[in-house]
mmCIF file of C-alpha atoms and ligand atoms in Angstrom:
data_model
loop_
_atom_site.group_PDB
_atom_site.id
_atom_site.type_symbol
_atom_site.label_atom_id
_atom_site.label_comp_id
_atom_site.label_asym_id
_atom_site.label_seq_id
_atom_site.Cartn_x
_atom_site.Cartn_y
_atom_site.Cartn_z
ATOM 1 C CA MET A 28 -32.080 -15.715 1.992
ATOM 2 C CA ASN A 29 -28.471 -16.847 2.211
ATOM 3 C CA ARG A 30 -26.203 -13.815 1.963
ATOM 4 C CA ASP A 31 -22.966 -15.795 1.941
ATOM 5 C CA ARG A 32 -20.670 -15.714 -1.052
ATOM 6 C CA ARG A 33 -18.893 -19.024 -0.737
ATOM 7 C CA ILE A 34 -15.599 -19.430 -2.517
ATOM 8 C CA THR A 35 -13.122 -22.279 -2.473
ATOM 9 C CA ARG A 36 -9.359 -21.992 -2.522
ATOM 10 C CA GLU A 37 -9.456 -23.719 -5.872
ATOM 11 C CA GLU A 38 -11.712 -21.025 -7.321
ATOM 12 C CA LEU A 39 -9.425 -18.342 -5.919
ATOM 13 C CA LYS A 40 -6.348 -20.030 -7.402
ATOM 14 C CA ILE A 41 -8.012 -20.322 -10.792
ATOM 15 C CA ALA A 42 -9.084 -16.665 -10.716
ATOM 16 C CA VAL A 43 -5.523 -15.569 -9.864
ATOM 17 C CA HIS A 44 -3.980 -17.716 -12.605
ATOM 18 C CA ASP A 45 -6.575 -16.613 -15.165
ATOM 19 C CA ALA A 46 -5.841 -12.969 -14.393
ATOM 20 C CA TYR A 47 -2.104 -13.551 -14.653
ATOM 21 C CA PHE A 48 -2.144 -15.398 -17.972
ATOM 22 C CA GLY A 49 -4.878 -13.190 -19.422
ATOM 23 C CA LEU A 50 -2.997 -9.965 -18.680
ATOM 24 C CA LYS A 51 0.612 -11.084 -19.006
ATOM 25 C CA ASP A 52 1.072 -9.586 -22.476
ATOM 26 C CA ASN A 53 -0.768 -6.353 -21.805
ATOM 27 C CA LYS A 54 1.597 -3.485 -22.715
ATOM 28 C CA ASP A 55 -0.429 -0.506 -21.508
ATOM 29 C CA GLY A 56 1.033 2.145 -19.209
ATOM 30 C CA LYS A 57 4.556 3.366 -18.722
ATOM 31 C CA ASN A 58 7.141 3.041 -15.937
ATOM 32 C CA ALA A 59 7.405 6.087 -13.669
ATOM 33 C CA ASP A 60 10.386 8.148 -14.831
ATOM 34 C CA TYR A 61 10.462 11.139 -12.483
ATOM 35 C CA ILE A 62 12.601 8.879 -10.290
ATOM 36 C CA PRO A 63 15.274 7.712 -12.799
ATOM 37 C CA TYR A 64 15.781 4.270 -11.192
ATOM 38 C CA LEU A 65 12.130 3.333 -11.710
ATOM 39 C CA ALA A 66 12.348 3.973 -15.457
ATOM 40 C CA SER A 67 15.068 1.329 -15.724
ATOM 41 C CA VAL A 68 13.093 -1.527 -14.131
ATOM 42 C CA ASP A 69 12.033 -4.302 -16.553
ATOM 43 C CA LYS A 70 8.527 -3.251 -17.600
ATOM 44 C CA ASP A 71 7.422 -6.827 -18.286
ATOM 45 C CA LEU A 72 7.810 -8.033 -14.706
ATOM 46 C CA PHE A 73 4.453 -9.223 -13.413
ATOM 47 C CA GLY A 74 3.486 -11.154 -10.322
ATOM 48 C CA ILE A 75 0.367 -11.768 -8.249
ATOM 49 C CA ALA A 76 0.486 -13.052 -4.673
ATOM 50 C CA VAL A 77 -2.346 -13.829 -2.262
ATOM 51 C CA CYS A 78 -2.039 -14.446 1.477
ATOM 52 C CA LEU A 79 -4.864 -16.342 3.189
ATOM 53 C CA PRO A 80 -5.756 -16.141 6.902
ATOM 54 C CA ASP A 81 -4.187 -19.542 7.646
ATOM 55 C CA GLY A 82 -0.902 -18.469 6.033
ATOM 56 C CA GLU A 83 -1.394 -20.351 2.769
ATOM 57 C CA MET A 84 0.039 -18.432 -0.170
ATOM 58 C CA ILE A 85 -0.996 -18.396 -3.802
ATOM 59 C CA THR A 86 1.707 -16.950 -6.066
ATOM 60 C CA VAL A 87 2.137 -16.690 -9.804
ATOM 61 C CA GLY A 88 4.760 -14.874 -11.887
ATOM 62 C CA ASP A 89 7.523 -12.587 -10.581
ATOM 63 C CA CYS A 90 6.640 -12.658 -6.894
ATOM 64 C CA SER A 91 10.254 -12.855 -5.656
ATOM 65 C CA TYR A 92 11.567 -9.800 -7.514
ATOM 66 C CA ARG A 93 12.622 -6.994 -5.110
ATOM 67 C CA PHE A 94 11.256 -3.613 -6.060
ATOM 68 C CA GLY A 95 10.846 -0.265 -4.290
ATOM 69 C CA ILE A 96 7.892 -0.251 -1.915
ATOM 70 C CA GLU A 97 7.271 3.472 -2.633
ATOM 71 C CA SER A 98 3.859 4.723 -1.510
ATOM 72 C CA ILE A 99 2.834 1.400 -0.014
ATOM 73 C CA SER A 100 5.274 2.226 2.797
ATOM 74 C CA LYS A 101 2.813 4.964 3.776
ATOM 75 C CA VAL A 102 0.368 2.283 4.929
ATOM 76 C CA ALA A 103 2.974 0.760 7.227
ATOM 77 C CA THR A 104 3.966 4.098 8.733
ATOM 78 C CA ALA A 105 0.319 5.003 9.293
ATOM 79 C CA ILE A 106 0.096 1.760 11.301
ATOM 80 C CA LEU A 107 3.166 2.760 13.298
ATOM 81 C CA VAL A 108 1.634 6.151 14.123
ATOM 82 C CA LEU A 109 -1.619 4.446 15.146
ATOM 83 C CA LYS A 110 0.376 2.140 17.421
ATOM 84 C CA ASP A 111 2.393 5.000 18.946
ATOM 85 C CA TYR A 112 -0.361 7.601 19.298
ATOM 86 C CA GLY A 113 -3.829 6.078 18.684
ATOM 87 C CA SER A 114 -6.415 6.974 16.054
ATOM 88 C CA GLY A 115 -7.663 10.217 17.667
ATOM 89 C CA THR A 116 -4.218 11.790 17.533
ATOM 90 C CA LEU A 117 -3.635 10.614 13.959
ATOM 91 C CA LEU A 118 -6.900 12.264 12.967
ATOM 92 C CA ASP A 119 -5.958 15.485 14.786
ATOM 93 C CA MET A 120 -2.364 15.795 13.708
ATOM 94 C CA ILE A 121 -2.603 14.484 10.118
ATOM 95 C CA GLY A 122 -6.202 13.743 9.123
ATOM 96 C CA ALA A 123 -7.956 10.932 7.239
ATOM 97 C CA ASP A 124 -9.504 12.709 4.288
ATOM 98 C CA ALA A 125 -8.979 12.241 0.567
ATOM 99 C CA THR A 126 -7.573 15.296 -1.160
ATOM 100 C CA GLY A 127 -8.908 14.407 -4.622
ATOM 101 C CA MET A 128 -5.562 15.584 -5.930
ATOM 102 C CA PRO A 129 -2.297 13.981 -6.987
ATOM 103 C CA PHE A 130 -0.236 12.295 -4.264
ATOM 104 C CA ASN A 131 2.456 14.988 -4.287
ATOM 105 C CA SER A 132 0.160 18.007 -4.433
ATOM 106 C CA VAL A 133 1.299 21.192 -2.734
ATOM 107 C CA LEU A 134 -1.995 22.881 -3.551
ATOM 108 C CA ALA A 135 -3.863 20.217 -1.536
ATOM 109 C CA ILE A 136 -2.011 21.323 1.606
ATOM 110 C CA LEU A 137 -3.121 24.913 1.054
ATOM 111 C CA LEU A 138 -6.721 24.000 0.239
ATOM 112 C CA GLU A 139 -7.132 21.563 3.101
ATOM 113 C CA ASN A 140 -6.628 24.341 5.635
ATOM 114 C CA GLU A 141 -2.925 23.749 5.948
ATOM 115 C CA HIS A 142 -3.549 20.166 6.958
ATOM 116 C CA PRO A 143 -1.702 17.146 5.527
ATOM 117 C CA SER A 144 -5.097 15.382 4.939
ATOM 118 C CA THR A 145 -4.138 11.712 5.184
ATOM 119 C CA PRO A 146 -1.006 9.673 5.870
ATOM 120 C CA LEU A 147 -1.422 8.072 2.439
ATOM 121 C CA VAL A 148 -0.375 11.127 0.395
ATOM 122 C CA ASN A 149 3.137 12.573 0.455
ATOM 123 C CA ALA A 150 2.372 15.481 2.806
ATOM 124 C CA GLY A 151 0.626 13.266 5.352
ATOM 125 C CA ALA A 152 3.276 10.580 5.009
ATOM 126 C CA ILE A 153 6.135 13.014 5.689
ATOM 127 C CA SER A 154 4.137 14.279 8.635
ATOM 128 C CA ALA A 155 3.578 10.677 9.813
ATOM 129 C CA VAL A 156 7.288 9.897 9.546
ATOM 130 C CA SER A 157 8.001 12.989 11.621
ATOM 131 C CA MET A 158 5.768 11.559 14.380
ATOM 132 C CA VAL A 159 7.456 8.150 14.477
ATOM 133 C CA CYS A 160 9.066 7.512 17.867
ATOM 134 C CA PRO A 161 11.644 8.188 19.194
ATOM 135 C CA VAL A 162 11.139 11.789 18.014
ATOM 136 C CA GLY A 163 14.460 13.582 17.516
ATOM 137 C CA ASN A 164 16.418 10.384 16.935
ATOM 138 C CA GLY A 165 16.811 9.639 13.220
ATOM 139 C CA ARG A 166 18.558 6.292 13.711
ATOM 140 C CA GLY A 167 15.951 5.092 16.205
ATOM 141 C CA LYS A 168 13.092 6.203 13.944
ATOM 142 C CA TRP A 169 14.598 4.397 10.968
ATOM 143 C CA ASP A 170 14.990 1.198 12.967
ATOM 144 C CA ALA A 171 11.334 1.451 14.066
ATOM 145 C CA ILE A 172 10.147 1.990 10.469
ATOM 146 C CA VAL A 173 12.133 -0.964 9.099
ATOM 147 C CA LYS A 174 11.168 -3.282 11.969
ATOM 148 C CA ASN A 175 7.495 -2.464 11.510
ATOM 149 C CA ILE A 176 7.553 -3.121 7.756
ATOM 150 C CA ALA A 177 9.452 -6.379 8.302
ATOM 151 C CA GLU A 178 6.889 -7.514 10.870
ATOM 152 C CA LEU A 179 4.031 -6.682 8.529
ATOM 153 C CA CYS A 180 5.752 -8.474 5.623
ATOM 154 C CA GLY A 181 6.793 -11.481 7.734
ATOM 155 C CA SER A 182 10.479 -11.215 6.749
ATOM 156 C CA GLU A 183 13.391 -8.803 6.515
ATOM 157 C CA VAL A 184 13.377 -5.781 4.245
ATOM 158 C CA THR A 185 16.443 -3.838 3.149
ATOM 159 C CA LEU A 186 17.150 -0.609 1.327
ATOM 160 C CA ILE A 187 17.696 -0.551 -2.449
ATOM 161 C CA ASP A 188 20.673 1.854 -2.329
ATOM 162 C CA GLU A 189 20.506 2.810 -5.975
ATOM 163 C CA LEU A 190 16.822 3.697 -5.674
ATOM 164 C CA TYR A 191 17.448 5.723 -2.510
ATOM 165 C CA ARG A 192 20.175 7.725 -4.280
ATOM 166 C CA SER A 193 17.966 8.205 -7.316
ATOM 167 C CA GLU A 194 15.059 9.482 -5.184
ATOM 168 C CA SER A 195 17.272 11.684 -3.052
ATOM 169 C CA VAL A 196 18.578 13.690 -5.997
ATOM 170 C CA SER A 197 15.131 14.151 -7.540
ATOM 171 C CA ASN A 198 12.824 14.842 -4.569
ATOM 172 C CA HIS A 199 12.623 18.649 -4.774
ATOM 173 C CA ASN A 200 8.829 18.618 -4.682
ATOM 174 C CA ASN A 201 8.818 16.577 -1.488
ATOM 175 C CA ARG A 202 11.352 18.966 0.043
ATOM 176 C CA ALA A 203 8.959 21.837 -0.715
ATOM 177 C CA ILE A 204 6.148 19.877 0.963
ATOM 178 C CA ALA A 205 8.249 19.202 4.064
ATOM 179 C CA TRP A 206 9.119 22.876 4.522
ATOM 180 C CA LEU A 207 5.578 24.030 3.790
ATOM 181 C CA LEU A 208 4.360 21.656 6.506
ATOM 182 C CA LYS A 209 6.980 23.127 8.808
ATOM 183 C CA SER A 210 5.621 26.620 8.243
ATOM 184 C CA TYR A 211 2.143 25.345 9.227
ATOM 185 C CA ASN A 212 3.428 23.423 12.260
ATOM 186 C CA ARG A 213 2.316 20.169 10.667
ATOM 187 C CA ILE A 214 5.678 18.503 10.815
ATOM 188 C CA TYR A 215 6.614 17.211 14.216
ATOM 189 C CA ASP A 216 10.355 16.597 13.935
ATOM 190 C CA GLU A 217 13.229 18.103 11.995
ATOM 191 C CA PRO A 218 11.982 18.619 8.373
ATOM 192 C CA GLU A 219 15.138 17.503 6.526
ATOM 193 C CA MET A 220 15.425 14.389 8.698
ATOM 194 C CA SER A 221 11.730 13.595 8.167
ATOM 195 C CA LEU A 222 12.097 14.059 4.414
ATOM 196 C CA ASP A 223 15.141 11.803 4.319
ATOM 197 C CA LEU A 224 13.428 9.073 6.347
ATOM 198 C CA TYR A 225 10.391 9.292 4.092
ATOM 199 C CA THR A 226 12.603 8.977 0.994
ATOM 200 C CA ARG A 227 14.405 6.021 2.539
ATOM 201 C CA GLN A 228 11.239 4.179 3.485
ATOM 202 C CA CYS A 229 9.988 4.554 -0.105
ATOM 203 C CA SER A 230 13.279 2.970 -1.262
ATOM 204 C CA LEU A 231 12.964 -0.214 0.780
ATOM 205 C CA GLY A 232 12.955 -3.326 -1.401
ATOM 206 C CA VAL A 233 10.018 -5.705 -1.109
ATOM 207 C CA THR A 234 8.553 -8.551 -3.140
ATOM 208 C CA ALA A 235 4.945 -9.100 -4.186
ATOM 209 C CA THR A 236 4.890 -12.054 -1.786
ATOM 210 C CA GLN A 237 5.967 -9.850 1.125
ATOM 211 C CA LEU A 238 3.420 -7.171 0.263
ATOM 212 C CA SER A 239 0.616 -9.725 0.069
ATOM 213 C CA ILE A 240 1.555 -10.773 3.619
ATOM 214 C CA MET A 241 1.378 -7.127 4.712
ATOM 215 C CA ALA A 242 -2.091 -6.923 3.130
ATOM 216 C CA GLY A 243 -3.011 -10.275 4.702
ATOM 217 C CA THR A 244 -1.931 -8.986 8.121
ATOM 218 C CA ILE A 245 -4.250 -5.994 7.767
ATOM 219 C CA ALA A 246 -7.037 -8.283 6.488
ATOM 220 C CA CYS A 247 -6.533 -10.458 9.581
ATOM 221 C CA GLY A 248 -6.873 -7.555 12.011
ATOM 222 C CA GLY A 249 -3.172 -7.084 12.702
ATOM 223 C CA TYR A 250 -2.293 -10.760 13.047
ATOM 224 C CA ASN A 251 0.387 -11.898 10.594
ATOM 225 C CA PRO A 252 -0.851 -15.219 9.183
ATOM 226 C CA THR A 253 2.622 -16.391 8.150
ATOM 227 C CA THR A 254 4.534 -15.661 11.365
ATOM 228 C CA GLY A 255 1.648 -16.153 13.774
ATOM 229 C CA LYS A 256 2.574 -12.863 15.471
ATOM 230 C CA ARG A 257 0.324 -9.943 16.286
ATOM 231 C CA VAL A 258 1.828 -6.844 14.641
ATOM 232 C CA PHE A 259 -0.776 -4.285 15.677
ATOM 233 C CA ASP A 260 -3.906 -4.093 17.769
ATOM 234 C CA GLU A 261 -7.076 -5.331 16.090
ATOM 235 C CA ILE A 262 -8.814 -1.964 16.656
ATOM 236 C CA TYR A 263 -6.536 -0.323 14.076
ATOM 237 C CA ALA A 264 -7.350 -2.658 11.175
ATOM 238 C CA GLU A 265 -10.598 -0.834 10.382
ATOM 239 C CA LYS A 266 -8.798 2.519 10.547
ATOM 240 C CA VAL A 267 -6.063 1.488 8.132
ATOM 241 C CA THR A 268 -8.503 -0.185 5.769
ATOM 242 C CA SER A 269 -10.645 2.981 5.781
ATOM 243 C CA LEU A 270 -7.608 5.012 4.748
ATOM 244 C CA LEU A 271 -7.035 2.608 1.849
ATOM 245 C CA ALA A 272 -10.680 2.800 0.811
ATOM 246 C CA SER A 273 -10.682 6.605 0.811
ATOM 247 C CA VAL A 274 -7.399 7.455 -0.905
ATOM 248 C CA GLY A 275 -5.412 4.312 -1.771
ATOM 249 C CA LEU A 276 -5.500 4.820 -5.532
ATOM 250 C CA TYR A 277 -4.652 8.491 -5.489
ATOM 251 C CA GLU A 278 -7.247 10.807 -7.037
ATOM 252 C CA HIS A 279 -9.056 7.858 -8.656
ATOM 253 C CA THR A 280 -9.956 6.044 -5.481
ATOM 254 C CA GLY A 281 -13.684 6.788 -5.821
ATOM 255 C CA ASP A 282 -13.799 5.279 -9.304
ATOM 256 C CA TRP A 283 -11.772 2.342 -8.016
ATOM 257 C CA MET A 284 -14.018 1.527 -5.068
ATOM 258 C CA PHE A 285 -17.090 1.951 -7.263
ATOM 259 C CA SER A 286 -15.884 -0.382 -9.970
ATOM 260 C CA CYS A 287 -13.684 -2.895 -8.157
ATOM 261 C CA GLY A 288 -14.674 -2.849 -4.506
ATOM 262 C CA ILE A 289 -11.452 -3.700 -2.718
ATOM 263 C CA PRO A 290 -9.626 -1.214 -0.467
ATOM 264 C CA ALA A 291 -6.189 -0.965 -2.051
ATOM 265 C CA LYS A 292 -2.987 1.058 -2.062
ATOM 266 C CA SER A 293 -0.689 1.513 -4.995
ATOM 267 C CA GLY A 294 2.811 2.888 -5.430
ATOM 268 C CA VAL A 295 4.575 4.448 -8.416
ATOM 269 C CA SER A 296 6.960 1.495 -8.758
ATOM 270 C CA GLY A 297 4.000 -0.618 -9.904
ATOM 271 C CA GLY A 298 3.078 -2.376 -6.682
ATOM 272 C CA ILE A 299 -0.474 -2.495 -5.401
ATOM 273 C CA ILE A 300 -1.949 -4.188 -2.339
ATOM 274 C CA GLY A 301 -5.606 -5.084 -1.777
ATOM 275 C CA VAL A 302 -7.218 -5.876 1.575
ATOM 276 C CA LEU A 303 -10.425 -7.897 1.758
ATOM 277 C CA PRO A 304 -11.099 -7.983 5.502
ATOM 278 C CA GLY A 305 -11.161 -11.487 6.959
ATOM 279 C CA ILE A 306 -10.753 -13.104 3.545
ATOM 280 C CA PHE A 307 -7.345 -12.351 2.029
ATOM 281 C CA GLY A 308 -4.570 -9.898 1.323
ATOM 282 C CA ILE A 309 -3.370 -9.605 -2.247
ATOM 283 C CA ALA A 310 -0.478 -7.854 -3.979
ATOM 284 C CA VAL A 311 0.293 -7.335 -7.639
ATOM 285 C CA PHE A 312 3.530 -6.032 -9.101
ATOM 286 C CA ALA A 313 3.717 -4.717 -12.686
ATOM 287 C CA PRO A 314 5.787 -1.530 -13.265
ATOM 288 C CA PRO A 315 3.864 0.314 -16.021
ATOM 289 C CA ILE A 316 1.539 2.853 -14.379
ATOM 290 C CA ASP A 317 -1.249 5.169 -15.537
ATOM 291 C CA SER A 318 -1.185 8.958 -15.353
ATOM 292 C CA SER A 319 -2.159 8.960 -11.649
ATOM 293 C CA GLY A 320 0.554 6.498 -10.608
ATOM 294 C CA ASN A 321 -1.454 3.262 -10.400
ATOM 295 C CA SER A 322 -0.133 0.027 -11.925
ATOM 296 C CA VAL A 323 -2.177 -0.663 -15.051
ATOM 297 C CA LYS A 324 -1.944 -4.460 -14.922
ATOM 298 C CA GLY A 325 -2.250 -4.345 -11.139
ATOM 299 C CA GLN A 326 -5.630 -2.657 -11.349
ATOM 300 C CA LEU A 327 -6.838 -4.934 -14.151
ATOM 301 C CA ALA A 328 -5.723 -8.058 -12.291
ATOM 302 C CA LEU A 329 -7.414 -7.077 -9.039
ATOM 303 C CA LYS A 330 -10.601 -6.139 -10.837
ATOM 304 C CA GLN A 331 -10.688 -9.367 -12.821
ATOM 305 C CA ILE A 332 -10.146 -11.490 -9.708
ATOM 306 C CA MET A 333 -12.795 -9.613 -7.702
ATOM 307 C CA ASP A 334 -15.314 -9.789 -10.577
ATOM 308 C CA ASN A 335 -14.657 -13.471 -11.257
ATOM 309 C CA LEU A 336 -15.302 -14.369 -7.650
ATOM 310 C CA GLY A 337 -18.317 -12.073 -7.311
ATOM 311 C CA LEU A 338 -16.602 -10.106 -4.561
ATOM 312 C CA HIS A 339 -17.100 -6.431 -3.720
ATOM 313 C CA ILE A 340 -16.683 -5.124 -0.196
ATOM 314 C CA PHE A 341 -20.030 -3.325 -0.419
ATOM 315 C CA ASN A 342 -22.147 -6.017 -2.102
ATOM 316 C CA GLY A 343 -23.886 -6.922 1.140
ATOM 317 C CA LYS A 344 -22.696 -10.509 0.959
ATOM 318 C CA ARG A 345 -20.441 -12.184 3.440
ATOM 319 C CA ALA A 346 -17.502 -13.744 1.644
ATOM 320 C CA VAL A 347 -16.707 -17.148 3.132
ATOM 321 C CA MET A 348 -13.754 -19.322 2.185
ATOM 322 C CA VAL A 349 -14.840 -22.955 2.136
ATOM 323 C CA GLU A 350 -12.775 -26.090 1.656
ATOM 324 C CA GLU A 351 -15.266 -28.131 -0.371
ATOM 325 C CA LYS A 352 -16.613 -27.405 -3.833
ATOM 326 C CA ALA A 353 -18.540 -24.183 -3.485
ATOM 327 C CA VAL A 354 -22.204 -23.875 -4.141
ATOM 328 C CA THR A 355 -23.160 -20.276 -4.762
ATOM 329 C CA LEU A 356 -26.667 -19.517 -3.650
HETATM 330 N N1 LIG B 11 8.751 8.209 -3.349
HETATM 331 C C1 LIG B 11 7.657 8.574 -4.169
HETATM 332 C C2 LIG B 11 7.409 10.060 -4.080
HETATM 333 O O1 LIG B 11 7.463 10.591 -3.011
HETATM 334 C C3 LIG B 11 6.434 7.787 -3.795
HETATM 335 C C4 LIG B 11 5.247 8.146 -4.622
HETATM 336 C C5 LIG B 11 4.212 7.060 -4.741
HETATM 337 O O2 LIG B 11 4.516 5.878 -4.820
HETATM 338 O O3 LIG B 11 3.039 7.462 -4.786
HETATM 339 O O4 LIG B 11 7.203 10.721 -5.047
#
């Protein structure tokens, strides 16, 4: 029996456009407002971008609008820690387990035996930032964080100053997390510096197109399909994708993997990336989020595209992109 799921670029393009036009007028969800800047972003912005392994891009809607990367930066910094220390040390010093709790949970740190759990929640991300090299040198760490995100995205990224200021005056919960980690020896550099770098990395501006290239780079095992450069060693792609699959959509990641089947990571600004290993990277941007912090239209769009193409990472079929008209067996 043929276990291939053959899809053409044309089918993928149609699925992306259908999702965009079908969901464009959906008004569900609400912009995040605990960071004042995010509440002011136009709630009707909507874009979907796909990056294929040969660098071809499919884009529709507002894919050039710069928005705050927020939690999706956690994926990039996890990659940096993997590059600097390897997966064994990441597992030891941070962990790779879902907390089942909100991304900014203090309780999760207490319940998980004083462990930050995973670099994809706030505690683990602040811990990850504290590990970024060169330890003790804030300027050097910041340069490393920005360079890494730019390499993953295939082009420069810069800070949205207004967002950074807005986050800095409202991040009391994250400050509590940073100092709690300090008391458990789970922060590996100066806590206030680590908190500030974390806040800054969340405030970097990116576009849906750039994020789809980051997702495409992970899907291609660390090779950036648009620049032709290797950003990280192939052995880390499975580690990063596992982190996405276990906790990428906050406390609803289990439901997400069950119903949609693509490892993904969302951020409270309304961005979401999806990684289908070897096939494509995808990003959606639509600011209104649900109560857990996941973009409403982003989730619907990804699900519709995956369903339309008969894709699910665990369906036992091998997705194959073909050039000719596909015949699905
Ligand atoms: N900067 C945000 C925070 O720390 C990121 C949250 C997110 O996107 O999940 O609250």
